[in-house]
Amino acid sequence: MSMSHLYGTDGDDGVEMESFEVSDWDLQNEFNPHRQRHRQTKEEATYGVWAERDSDEERPSFGGKRSRDYSAPVSFVSAGLRKAAAEEFSDEDSDDDEKPVKQEEIPKDFVPKKLKTGGNFKPSQKGFVGGTKSFVDFGSWERHTKGIGQKLLQKMGYVPGRGLGKNAQGIINPIEAKQRKGKGAVGAYGSERTPQSLQDYPVVDSEEEAEEEFQKELSQWRKDPNGGKKKPKYSYKTVEELKAKGRINKQLAAPRKELSQVKVIDMTGREQKVYYSYSQISHKHNIPDDNPQQPLGKDSKPQGFALPELEHNLQLLIDITEQEIIQSDRQLQYERDMVVNLSHEIQKMADVLSHEEKAISNLSKVLDMVEECERRMQPGCESPLTLDECAKIFETLQDKYYEEYRMSDRVDLAVAIVYPLMKEYFKNWDPLKDCTYGTEIIAKWKSLLENDQLLSHSGQDLSTDAFHRLMWEIWMPYVRNIVARWQPRNCGSMVDFLDSWVSVVPVWILDNILDQLIFPKLQKEVESWNPLTDTVPIHSWIHPWLPLMQARLEPLYSPIRNKLANALQKWHPSDSSAKLILQPWKDVFTPGSWEAFMVKNIVPKLGMCLNELIINPHQQHMDAFYWVIDWEGMISVSSLVGLLEKHFFPKWLQVLCSWLSNSPNYEEITKWYLGWKSMFSDQVLAHPSIKDKFNEALDIMNRAVSSSVGGYMQPGARENIAYLTHTERRKDFQYEAMQERREAENMAQRGIGAAAGSVPMNFKDLIQTKAEEHNIVFMPVIGKRHEGKQLYTFGRIVIYIDRGVVFVQGEKTWVPTSLQSLIDMAK
């Protein structure tokens, strides 16, 4: 039996060899699922593969029955709908009797486009019928059941007509089947996707990619035409790849010095190679080979071309060339970066140069202006520089050359140019005669020379501020000279002079004038003042200084009170000059000190005067009473009421009782009562003690009228006294009601004002609100601080606020006080 269809024949020796190549016959039968199954005959069962066959085109199987691979994934291909069982059964019976059909007999229309397959195809077989069912018949099989599936789906939230899933993402229509044209393999006749699948899963098929994939898979079954020996593949590196590799290696961290100099022996090749760093290993130009070199045996032939020295030299030349290319690329990149950096530096230096040129130009112009000022200030100059022209020059410097003006030393410039002109301007100035002379020009120079920063009261700031130095060195000597010749009792001219300069002169210079020049002169004059001999009252030359000096005059008040107290030792209330001298000081002294002064020096004198008063209804002398009542506005109401209760009302009630006991004329008593009551003011009459005394007099008169039983009684006396009592009581009641109404209105107005105003946000706002309620002036003291805290005037009291606490200036220290106590002291 010839086995030529199974074994190949060598042309020379004629030795038969088995060929395991994939032939066209294998492909045709492999891709034909309906090929005829070979039935084993008795001879084949006996002789196996050496049995004779009728057809040389059939190829026996050497491996017996091939086992199925159950680990492979299951794939389904839609090929239409199957026929009825009876038709399938008849088709299977007819398959056994039919003969295999050769490939040449298959019509060309049924051969796939990409792969022509052959085999035992049955043209008469009609196992599948294409077509799809509509969605209307979906689930129609439930008509033969109880419909439990549909009910379970509805319980789980399924809505008919929508897809399955939580978000109804399932398909609605059932999977459609598409009938294949022929009986070839899957995809042999093109894409088998239905319109529904294209709509649900829009994936674009690439015919070219499918063709390439098919040719790649097909080539795996074909025999290599080159005899099975593959040529070595060489990998070539381009210049761009070498450059990219050099840039990447440059960005990586540099290896340590000890690792870069390690000796490395490479024994992975045919011969031993020595490298002096790990980096040289990466530069090897390997020729990839699929089959490693086999050791030489007895039957193996040695290589015909093996020159290791030449290969090493060539490899070395390649490595050197690669390094040169990489180094050249790095050098080129460095030079490019250097060009960019230098271009930026050139632009930057050009900007700096233009700025410096502009600064030099401006400085040259400023220098020319200064030199022009110096030239015009020379003694023999035809057009000498005036103060107004100099001010215009400085204004030009400040407007056009502000940076240069700020950087320059303005103090030295002003000293050299402005100070001589200012001395000449104030050479013949008398401040007391012309107090406003130079205020406008000094105000102009203040805006030109004064520093923006706020200067403290120390003298070290003179070196940094030209205006303050100008005022201290030029203007201040004139003030010192005039204050030294000034008489404190002629205060009007000096006060007017300082008032006109208070907005121009720096605060610390004004404080120096008041503390070091004015106050010592006033203190010395107060010490020499004698209230008994001096005809000019002291308040006429002390009080004009109150707006300027304010609390600075507090040390003068104590000696003034002592001198006034000494002068009042021999004073009698009949002398009204004391009231004229003391009355201006009532609003100057604090309420506590004023009340203490009155109680100590005036009230005892008034008490002695009331003791000397004789109450005589028939012939009354009122001079002493008038002397006492005249001090009502000077002493407090409580002190005056105390005097009356102690020295007046006991004698007055005693005279009334004695008069009522001697058959009086009640009309005269009524007139006498009303006459004395009219001598007191409403404020005194509103005092409860005074009301009680007059009510006591009415009670005495009512008892006198009621107790005269059986004796002679003046007609109508009882009615007149009752009417008088009723009238007086009603007046008191009306007065009290009116006072209550006024207090209620005031409270309502304060409540409306407080509601309309903003709520106090801090303690200072609360103090201001209380000051407005009690008509007390509350304002800050300009330029005065204590330990960094702003000082305020609360009426005539100087205070400062620290962390919600009010501190009042005492004799030696600052004393904390409450808000109510502060209000009482201010009143």
Tab-separated table of N, CA and C in Angstrom, residues 290-422:
chain	number	residue	atom	x	y	z
A	290	ASP	N	16.364	33.787	18.278
A	290	ASP	CA	15.343	32.989	18.948
A	290	ASP	C	15.926	31.733	19.567
A	291	ASN	N	16.876	31.112	18.881
A	291	ASN	CA	17.456	29.850	19.358
A	291	ASN	C	18.804	30.128	19.980
A	292	PRO	N	18.980	29.824	21.255
A	292	PRO	CA	20.293	30.038	21.862
A	292	PRO	C	21.308	29.122	21.237
A	293	GLN	N	22.579	29.565	21.364
A	293	GLN	CA	23.668	28.801	20.739
A	293	GLN	C	23.848	27.472	21.457
A	294	GLN	N	23.857	26.397	20.661
A	294	GLN	CA	24.012	25.066	21.216
A	294	GLN	C	25.497	24.745	21.288
A	295	PRO	N	25.894	23.977	22.281
A	295	PRO	CA	27.324	23.606	22.379
A	295	PRO	C	27.700	22.688	21.218
A	296	LEU	N	28.942	22.788	20.866
A	296	LEU	CA	29.442	22.004	19.736
A	296	LEU	C	29.557	20.544	20.134
A	297	GLY	N	28.910	19.692	19.345
A	297	GLY	CA	29.007	18.245	19.593
A	297	GLY	C	29.867	17.563	18.537
A	298	LYS	N	29.773	16.252	18.511
A	298	LYS	CA	30.572	15.508	17.537
A	298	LYS	C	30.073	15.703	16.124
A	299	ASP	N	28.748	15.674	15.979
A	299	ASP	CA	28.169	15.768	14.642
A	299	ASP	C	27.937	17.197	14.192
A	300	SER	N	28.007	18.176	15.129
A	300	SER	CA	27.718	19.566	14.770
A	300	SER	C	28.902	20.179	14.060
A	301	LYS	N	28.585	21.118	13.207
A	301	LYS	CA	29.627	21.794	12.437
A	301	LYS	C	29.942	23.135	13.085
A	302	PRO	N	31.216	23.512	13.128
A	302	PRO	CA	31.560	24.819	13.710
A	302	PRO	C	31.079	25.961	12.812
A	303	GLN	N	30.967	27.161	13.425
A	303	GLN	CA	30.546	28.320	12.666
A	303	GLN	C	31.606	28.679	11.650
A	304	GLY	N	31.083	29.092	10.517
A	304	GLY	CA	32.010	29.419	9.461
A	304	GLY	C	32.640	30.793	9.601
A	305	PHE	N	32.001	31.717	10.334
A	305	PHE	CA	32.515	33.093	10.459
A	305	PHE	C	32.393	33.502	11.922
A	306	ALA	N	33.455	33.432	12.694
A	306	ALA	CA	33.483	33.808	14.115
A	306	ALA	C	34.745	34.591	14.368
A	307	LEU	N	34.611	35.918	14.491
A	307	LEU	CA	35.740	36.813	14.770
A	307	LEU	C	35.402	37.653	16.014
A	308	PRO	N	35.659	37.141	17.187
A	308	PRO	CA	35.277	37.877	18.414
A	308	PRO	C	36.007	39.211	18.549
A	309	GLU	N	37.273	39.270	18.143
A	309	GLU	CA	38.005	40.537	18.274
A	309	GLU	C	37.381	41.625	17.400
A	310	LEU	N	37.048	41.217	16.164
A	310	LEU	CA	36.420	42.187	15.276
A	310	LEU	C	35.056	42.628	15.796
A	311	GLU	N	34.295	41.655	16.315
A	311	GLU	CA	32.988	42.019	16.889
A	311	GLU	C	33.149	42.973	18.075
A	312	HIS	N	34.161	42.702	18.916
A	312	HIS	CA	34.382	43.587	20.063
A	312	HIS	C	34.749	44.996	19.616
A	313	ASN	N	35.625	45.077	18.610
A	313	ASN	CA	36.031	46.399	18.130
A	313	ASN	C	34.860	47.149	17.497
A	314	LEU	N	34.069	46.387	16.718
A	314	LEU	CA	32.894	47.040	16.116
A	314	LEU	C	31.918	47.516	17.191
A	315	GLN	N	31.722	46.665	18.206
A	315	GLN	CA	30.822	47.071	19.298
A	315	GLN	C	31.365	48.297	20.024
A	316	LEU	N	32.688	48.342	20.224
A	316	LEU	CA	33.294	49.491	20.884
A	316	LEU	C	33.121	50.761	20.068
A	317	LEU	N	33.293	50.640	18.738
A	317	LEU	CA	33.096	51.804	17.876
A	317	LEU	C	31.639	52.280	17.914
A	318	ILE	N	30.731	51.277	17.971
A	318	ILE	CA	29.301	51.659	18.040
A	318	ILE	C	29.011	52.394	19.341
A	319	ASP	N	29.564	51.884	20.461
A	319	ASP	CA	29.323	52.542	21.759
A	319	ASP	C	29.903	53.952	21.770
A	320	ILE	N	31.117	54.090	21.216
A	320	ILE	CA	31.733	55.425	21.196
A	320	ILE	C	30.907	56.379	20.338
A	321	THR	N	30.415	55.875	19.233
A	321	THR	CA	29.587	56.730	18.362
A	321	THR	C	28.293	57.147	19.054
A	322	GLU	N	27.686	56.181	19.755
A	322	GLU	CA	26.460	56.521	20.491
A	322	GLU	C	26.730	57.587	21.543
A	323	GLN	N	27.826	57.438	22.281
A	323	GLN	CA	28.143	58.425	23.312
A	323	GLN	C	28.421	59.787	22.696
A	324	GLU	N	29.102	59.790	21.565
A	324	GLU	CA	29.369	61.072	20.908
A	324	GLU	C	28.072	61.734	20.455
A	325	ILE	N	27.152	60.929	19.928
A	325	ILE	CA	25.859	61.494	19.498
A	325	ILE	C	25.103	62.059	20.691
A	326	ILE	N	25.088	61.294	21.799
A	326	ILE	CA	24.367	61.765	22.996
A	326	ILE	C	25.014	63.025	23.562
A	327	GLN	N	26.366	63.032	23.623
A	327	GLN	CA	27.050	64.212	24.142
A	327	GLN	C	26.832	65.420	23.240
A	328	SER	N	26.829	65.203	21.955
A	328	SER	CA	26.580	66.322	21.038
A	328	SER	C	25.164	66.864	21.196
A	329	ASP	N	24.222	65.946	21.371
A	329	ASP	CA	22.840	66.406	21.580
A	329	ASP	C	22.710	67.190	22.879
A	330	ARG	N	23.372	66.687	23.917
A	330	ARG	CA	23.319	67.432	25.200
A	330	ARG	C	23.983	68.797	25.088
A	331	GLN	N	25.124	68.829	24.396
A	331	GLN	CA	25.803	70.107	24.217
A	331	GLN	C	24.949	71.073	23.404
A	332	LEU	N	24.281	70.555	22.367
A	332	LEU	CA	23.395	71.407	21.574
A	332	LEU	C	22.226	71.934	22.398
A	333	GLN	N	21.633	71.047	23.216
A	333	GLN	CA	20.530	71.494	24.073
A	333	GLN	C	21.007	72.519	25.089
A	334	TYR	N	22.212	72.305	25.610
A	334	TYR	CA	22.771	73.272	26.568
A	334	TYR	C	22.984	74.632	25.918
A	335	GLU	N	23.522	74.599	24.693
A	335	GLU	CA	23.749	75.868	23.997
A	335	GLU	C	22.422	76.566	23.688
A	336	ARG	N	21.407	75.797	23.327
A	336	ARG	CA	20.100	76.418	23.068
A	336	ARG	C	19.528	77.041	24.331
A	337	ASP	N	19.624	76.296	25.438
A	337	ASP	CA	19.147	76.856	26.707
A	337	ASP	C	19.939	78.099	27.089
A	338	MET	N	21.239	78.055	26.824
A	338	MET	CA	22.061	79.223	27.129
A	338	MET	C	21.659	80.416	26.280
A	339	VAL	N	21.310	80.165	25.030
A	339	VAL	CA	20.865	81.263	24.156
A	339	VAL	C	19.569	81.876	24.685
A	340	VAL	N	18.625	81.001	25.103
A	340	VAL	CA	17.369	81.521	25.646
A	340	VAL	C	17.616	82.309	26.926
A	341	ASN	N	18.465	81.750	27.801
A	341	ASN	CA	18.755	82.432	29.065
A	341	ASN	C	19.431	83.772	28.812
A	342	LEU	N	20.366	83.785	27.910
A	342	LEU	CA	21.053	85.040	27.616
A	342	LEU	C	20.119	86.057	26.974
A	343	SER	N	19.174	85.591	26.171
A	343	SER	CA	18.207	86.533	25.584
A	343	SER	C	17.350	87.171	26.672
A	344	HIS	N	16.935	86.349	27.668
A	344	HIS	CA	16.184	86.927	28.789
A	344	HIS	C	17.047	87.887	29.601
A	345	GLU	N	18.288	87.522	29.793
A	345	GLU	CA	19.172	88.411	30.534
A	345	GLU	C	19.390	89.723	29.789
A	346	ILE	N	19.498	89.618	28.473
A	346	ILE	CA	19.677	90.843	27.681
A	346	ILE	C	18.450	91.742	27.809
A	347	GLN	N	17.239	91.118	27.748
A	347	GLN	CA	16.020	91.913	27.893
A	347	GLN	C	15.937	92.547	29.280
A	348	LYS	N	16.310	91.749	30.276
A	348	LYS	CA	16.278	92.272	31.644
A	348	LYS	C	17.279	93.403	31.841
A	349	MET	N	18.464	93.214	31.331
A	349	MET	CA	19.472	94.264	31.461
A	349	MET	C	19.103	95.492	30.653
A	350	ALA	N	18.410	95.289	29.543
A	350	ALA	CA	17.953	96.447	28.765
A	350	ALA	C	16.934	97.260	29.550
A	351	ASP	N	16.014	96.545	30.233
A	351	ASP	CA	15.045	97.263	31.069
A	351	ASP	C	15.743	98.003	32.207
A	352	VAL	N	16.689	97.326	32.834
A	352	VAL	CA	17.432	97.983	33.922
A	352	VAL	C	18.202	99.180	33.395
A	353	LEU	N	18.784	99.006	32.235
A	353	LEU	CA	19.555	100.107	31.654
A	353	LEU	C	18.663	101.300	31.337
A	354	SER	N	17.467	101.029	30.763
A	354	SER	CA	16.559	102.144	30.462
A	354	SER	C	16.096	102.829	31.742
A	355	HIS	N	15.840	102.023	32.780
A	355	HIS	CA	15.426	102.612	34.060
A	355	HIS	C	16.539	103.453	34.674
A	356	GLU	N	17.763	102.915	34.580
A	356	GLU	CA	18.881	103.671	35.130
A	356	GLU	C	19.130	104.943	34.329
A	357	GLU	N	18.986	104.857	33.016
A	357	GLU	CA	19.159	106.067	32.205
A	357	GLU	C	18.116	107.124	32.551
A	358	LYS	N	16.876	106.655	32.771
A	358	LYS	CA	15.834	107.602	33.172
A	358	LYS	C	16.132	108.198	34.535
A	359	ALA	N	16.608	107.349	35.465
A	359	ALA	CA	16.940	107.858	36.800
A	359	ALA	C	18.091	108.850	36.730
A	360	ILE	N	19.095	108.549	35.881
A	360	ILE	CA	20.223	109.477	35.741
A	360	ILE	C	19.764	110.802	35.151
A	361	SER	N	18.855	110.705	34.166
A	361	SER	CA	18.339	111.937	33.568
A	361	SER	C	17.570	112.769	34.589
A	362	ASN	N	16.725	112.088	35.384
A	362	ASN	CA	15.963	112.816	36.400
A	362	ASN	C	16.882	113.406	37.459
A	363	LEU	N	17.875	112.628	37.872
A	363	LEU	CA	18.794	113.141	38.891
A	363	LEU	C	19.600	114.324	38.368
A	364	SER	N	19.961	114.275	37.106
A	364	SER	CA	20.686	115.423	36.541
A	364	SER	C	19.808	116.676	36.527
A	365	LYS	N	18.518	116.488	36.205
A	365	LYS	CA	17.612	117.643	36.228
A	365	LYS	C	17.426	118.169	37.644
A	366	VAL	N	17.291	117.258	38.610
A	366	VAL	CA	17.162	117.694	40.000
A	366	VAL	C	18.421	118.416	40.452
A	367	LEU	N	19.575	117.893	40.055
A	367	LEU	CA	20.839	118.536	40.427
A	367	LEU	C	20.940	119.927	39.823
A	368	ASP	N	20.480	120.077	38.588
A	368	ASP	CA	20.505	121.408	37.964
A	368	ASP	C	19.609	122.384	38.723
A	369	MET	N	18.434	121.906	39.164
A	369	MET	CA	17.531	122.792	39.914
A	369	MET	C	18.143	123.179	41.249
A	370	VAL	N	18.793	122.236	41.918
A	370	VAL	CA	19.413	122.565	43.204
A	370	VAL	C	20.574	123.524	43.017
A	371	GLU	N	21.379	123.296	41.990
A	371	GLU	CA	22.489	124.217	41.733
A	371	GLU	C	21.988	125.613	41.378
A	372	GLU	N	20.877	125.676	40.671
A	372	GLU	CA	20.292	126.984	40.360
A	372	GLU	C	19.843	127.694	41.641
A	373	CYS	N	19.266	126.920	42.579
A	373	CYS	CA	18.866	127.524	43.865
A	373	CYS	C	20.085	128.024	44.634
A	374	GLU	N	21.143	127.233	44.631
A	374	GLU	CA	22.356	127.676	45.354
A	374	GLU	C	22.965	128.922	44.700
A	375	ARG	N	22.925	128.990	43.382
A	375	ARG	CA	23.485	130.160	42.708
A	375	ARG	C	22.703	131.419	43.033
A	376	ARG	N	21.373	131.273	43.103
A	376	ARG	CA	20.552	132.447	43.389
A	376	ARG	C	20.585	132.835	44.859
A	377	MET	N	21.096	131.962	45.693
A	377	MET	CA	21.198	132.300	47.119
A	377	MET	C	22.507	132.994	47.473
A	378	GLN	N	23.400	133.145	46.519
A	378	GLN	CA	24.661	133.842	46.778
A	378	GLN	C	24.392	135.322	47.069
A	379	PRO	N	25.239	135.940	47.871
A	379	PRO	CA	24.965	137.351	48.273
A	379	PRO	C	24.911	138.324	47.099
A	380	GLY	N	25.757	138.177	46.099
A	380	GLY	CA	25.790	139.156	45.013
A	380	GLY	C	24.934	138.807	43.827
A	381	CYS	N	23.955	137.920	43.996
A	381	CYS	CA	23.117	137.507	42.869
A	381	CYS	C	22.115	138.600	42.520
A	382	GLU	N	21.890	138.778	41.215
A	382	GLU	CA	20.963	139.818	40.770
A	382	GLU	C	19.512	139.478	41.110
A	383	SER	N	19.100	138.211	40.956
A	383	SER	CA	17.721	137.805	41.260
A	383	SER	C	17.748	136.805	42.424
A	384	PRO	N	17.769	137.300	43.636
A	384	PRO	CA	17.834	136.383	44.792
A	384	PRO	C	16.575	135.515	44.883
A	385	LEU	N	16.766	134.356	45.436
A	385	LEU	CA	15.669	133.384	45.564
A	385	LEU	C	14.760	133.768	46.724
A	386	THR	N	13.454	133.770	46.457
A	386	THR	CA	12.483	134.064	47.515
A	386	THR	C	11.887	132.763	48.047
A	387	LEU	N	11.174	132.902	49.158
A	387	LEU	CA	10.595	131.726	49.806
A	387	LEU	C	9.473	131.133	48.957
A	388	ASP	N	8.698	131.967	48.293
A	388	ASP	CA	7.623	131.453	47.432
A	388	ASP	C	8.186	130.713	46.219
A	389	GLU	N	9.254	131.267	45.610
A	389	GLU	CA	9.867	130.579	44.481
A	389	GLU	C	10.491	129.248	44.895
A	390	CYS	N	11.086	129.256	46.079
A	390	CYS	CA	11.667	128.007	46.584
A	390	CYS	C	10.573	126.963	46.824
A	391	ALA	N	9.416	127.405	47.303
A	391	ALA	CA	8.302	126.476	47.515
A	391	ALA	C	7.819	125.891	46.191
A	392	LYS	N	7.784	126.697	45.130
A	392	LYS	CA	7.389	126.185	43.820
A	392	LYS	C	8.396	125.151	43.298
A	393	ILE	N	9.691	125.404	43.556
A	393	ILE	CA	10.713	124.439	43.129
A	393	ILE	C	10.528	123.108	43.843
A	394	PHE	N	10.256	123.155	45.125
A	394	PHE	CA	10.036	121.921	45.873
A	394	PHE	C	8.750	121.221	45.416
A	395	GLU	N	7.739	122.000	45.050
A	395	GLU	CA	6.526	121.385	44.514
A	395	GLU	C	6.814	120.674	43.192
A	396	THR	N	7.649	121.268	42.364
A	396	THR	CA	8.037	120.619	41.105
A	396	THR	C	8.793	119.326	41.359
A	397	LEU	N	9.702	119.364	42.324
A	397	LEU	CA	10.437	118.146	42.669
A	397	LEU	C	9.501	117.059	43.180
A	398	GLN	N	8.512	117.461	43.929
A	398	GLN	CA	7.595	116.478	44.506
A	398	GLN	C	6.636	115.920	43.461
A	399	ASP	N	6.258	116.703	42.483
A	399	ASP	CA	5.296	116.254	41.475
A	399	ASP	C	5.965	115.468	40.341
A	400	LYS	N	7.026	116.012	39.763
A	400	LYS	CA	7.636	115.408	38.577
A	400	LYS	C	8.726	114.398	38.918
A	401	TYR	N	9.430	114.620	40.007
A	401	TYR	CA	10.553	113.745	40.372
A	401	TYR	C	10.321	113.207	41.780
A	402	TYR	N	9.191	112.530	41.919
A	402	TYR	CA	8.800	112.099	43.271
A	402	TYR	C	9.764	111.045	43.829
A	403	GLU	N	10.150	110.046	43.001
A	403	GLU	CA	11.033	108.994	43.487
A	403	GLU	C	12.376	109.564	43.915
A	404	GLU	N	12.941	110.422	43.087
A	404	GLU	CA	14.218	111.029	43.455
A	404	GLU	C	14.064	111.926	44.669
A	405	TYR	N	12.932	112.594	44.763
A	405	TYR	CA	12.689	113.458	45.923
A	405	TYR	C	12.568	112.648	47.204
A	406	ARG	N	11.934	111.476	47.119
A	406	ARG	CA	11.798	110.628	48.305
A	406	ARG	C	13.125	109.992	48.696
A	407	MET	N	13.919	109.602	47.687
A	407	MET	CA	15.193	108.959	48.001
A	407	MET	C	16.245	109.942	48.495
A	408	SER	N	16.142	111.198	48.091
A	408	SER	CA	17.147	112.181	48.491
A	408	SER	C	16.978	112.545	49.955
A	409	ASP	N	18.015	113.108	50.504
A	409	ASP	CA	17.998	113.541	51.904
A	409	ASP	C	17.332	114.909	51.963
A	410	ARG	N	16.037	114.899	52.227
A	410	ARG	CA	15.294	116.160	52.228
A	410	ARG	C	15.702	117.068	53.382
A	411	VAL	N	16.154	116.454	54.462
A	411	VAL	CA	16.539	117.269	55.623
A	411	VAL	C	17.726	118.156	55.272
A	412	ASP	N	18.763	117.550	54.677
A	412	ASP	CA	19.935	118.352	54.315
A	412	ASP	C	19.602	119.357	53.226
A	413	LEU	N	18.763	118.981	52.279
A	413	LEU	CA	18.375	119.910	51.220
A	413	LEU	C	17.607	121.097	51.781
A	414	ALA	N	16.690	120.821	52.709
A	414	ALA	CA	15.932	121.918	53.313
A	414	ALA	C	16.815	122.793	54.185
A	415	VAL	N	17.756	122.177	54.896
A	415	VAL	CA	18.666	122.969	55.736
A	415	VAL	C	19.519	123.890	54.894
A	416	ALA	N	19.946	123.419	53.742
A	416	ALA	CA	20.838	124.226	52.912
A	416	ALA	C	20.112	125.334	52.164
A	417	ILE	N	18.842	125.093	51.804
A	417	ILE	CA	18.140	126.059	50.953
A	417	ILE	C	17.053	126.811	51.702
A	418	VAL	N	16.184	126.055	52.418
A	418	VAL	CA	14.989	126.679	52.991
A	418	VAL	C	15.299	127.417	54.283
A	419	TYR	N	16.173	126.884	55.120
A	419	TYR	CA	16.391	127.489	56.436
A	419	TYR	C	16.904	128.926	56.362
A	420	PRO	N	17.878	129.204	55.498
A	420	PRO	CA	18.299	130.630	55.422
A	420	PRO	C	17.173	131.556	54.964
A	421	LEU	N	16.358	131.076	54.014
A	421	LEU	CA	15.237	131.912	53.570
A	421	LEU	C	14.199	132.086	54.666
A	422	MET	N	13.977	131.031	55.458
A	422	MET	CA	13.002	131.131	56.540
A	422	MET	C	13.478	132.082	57.640
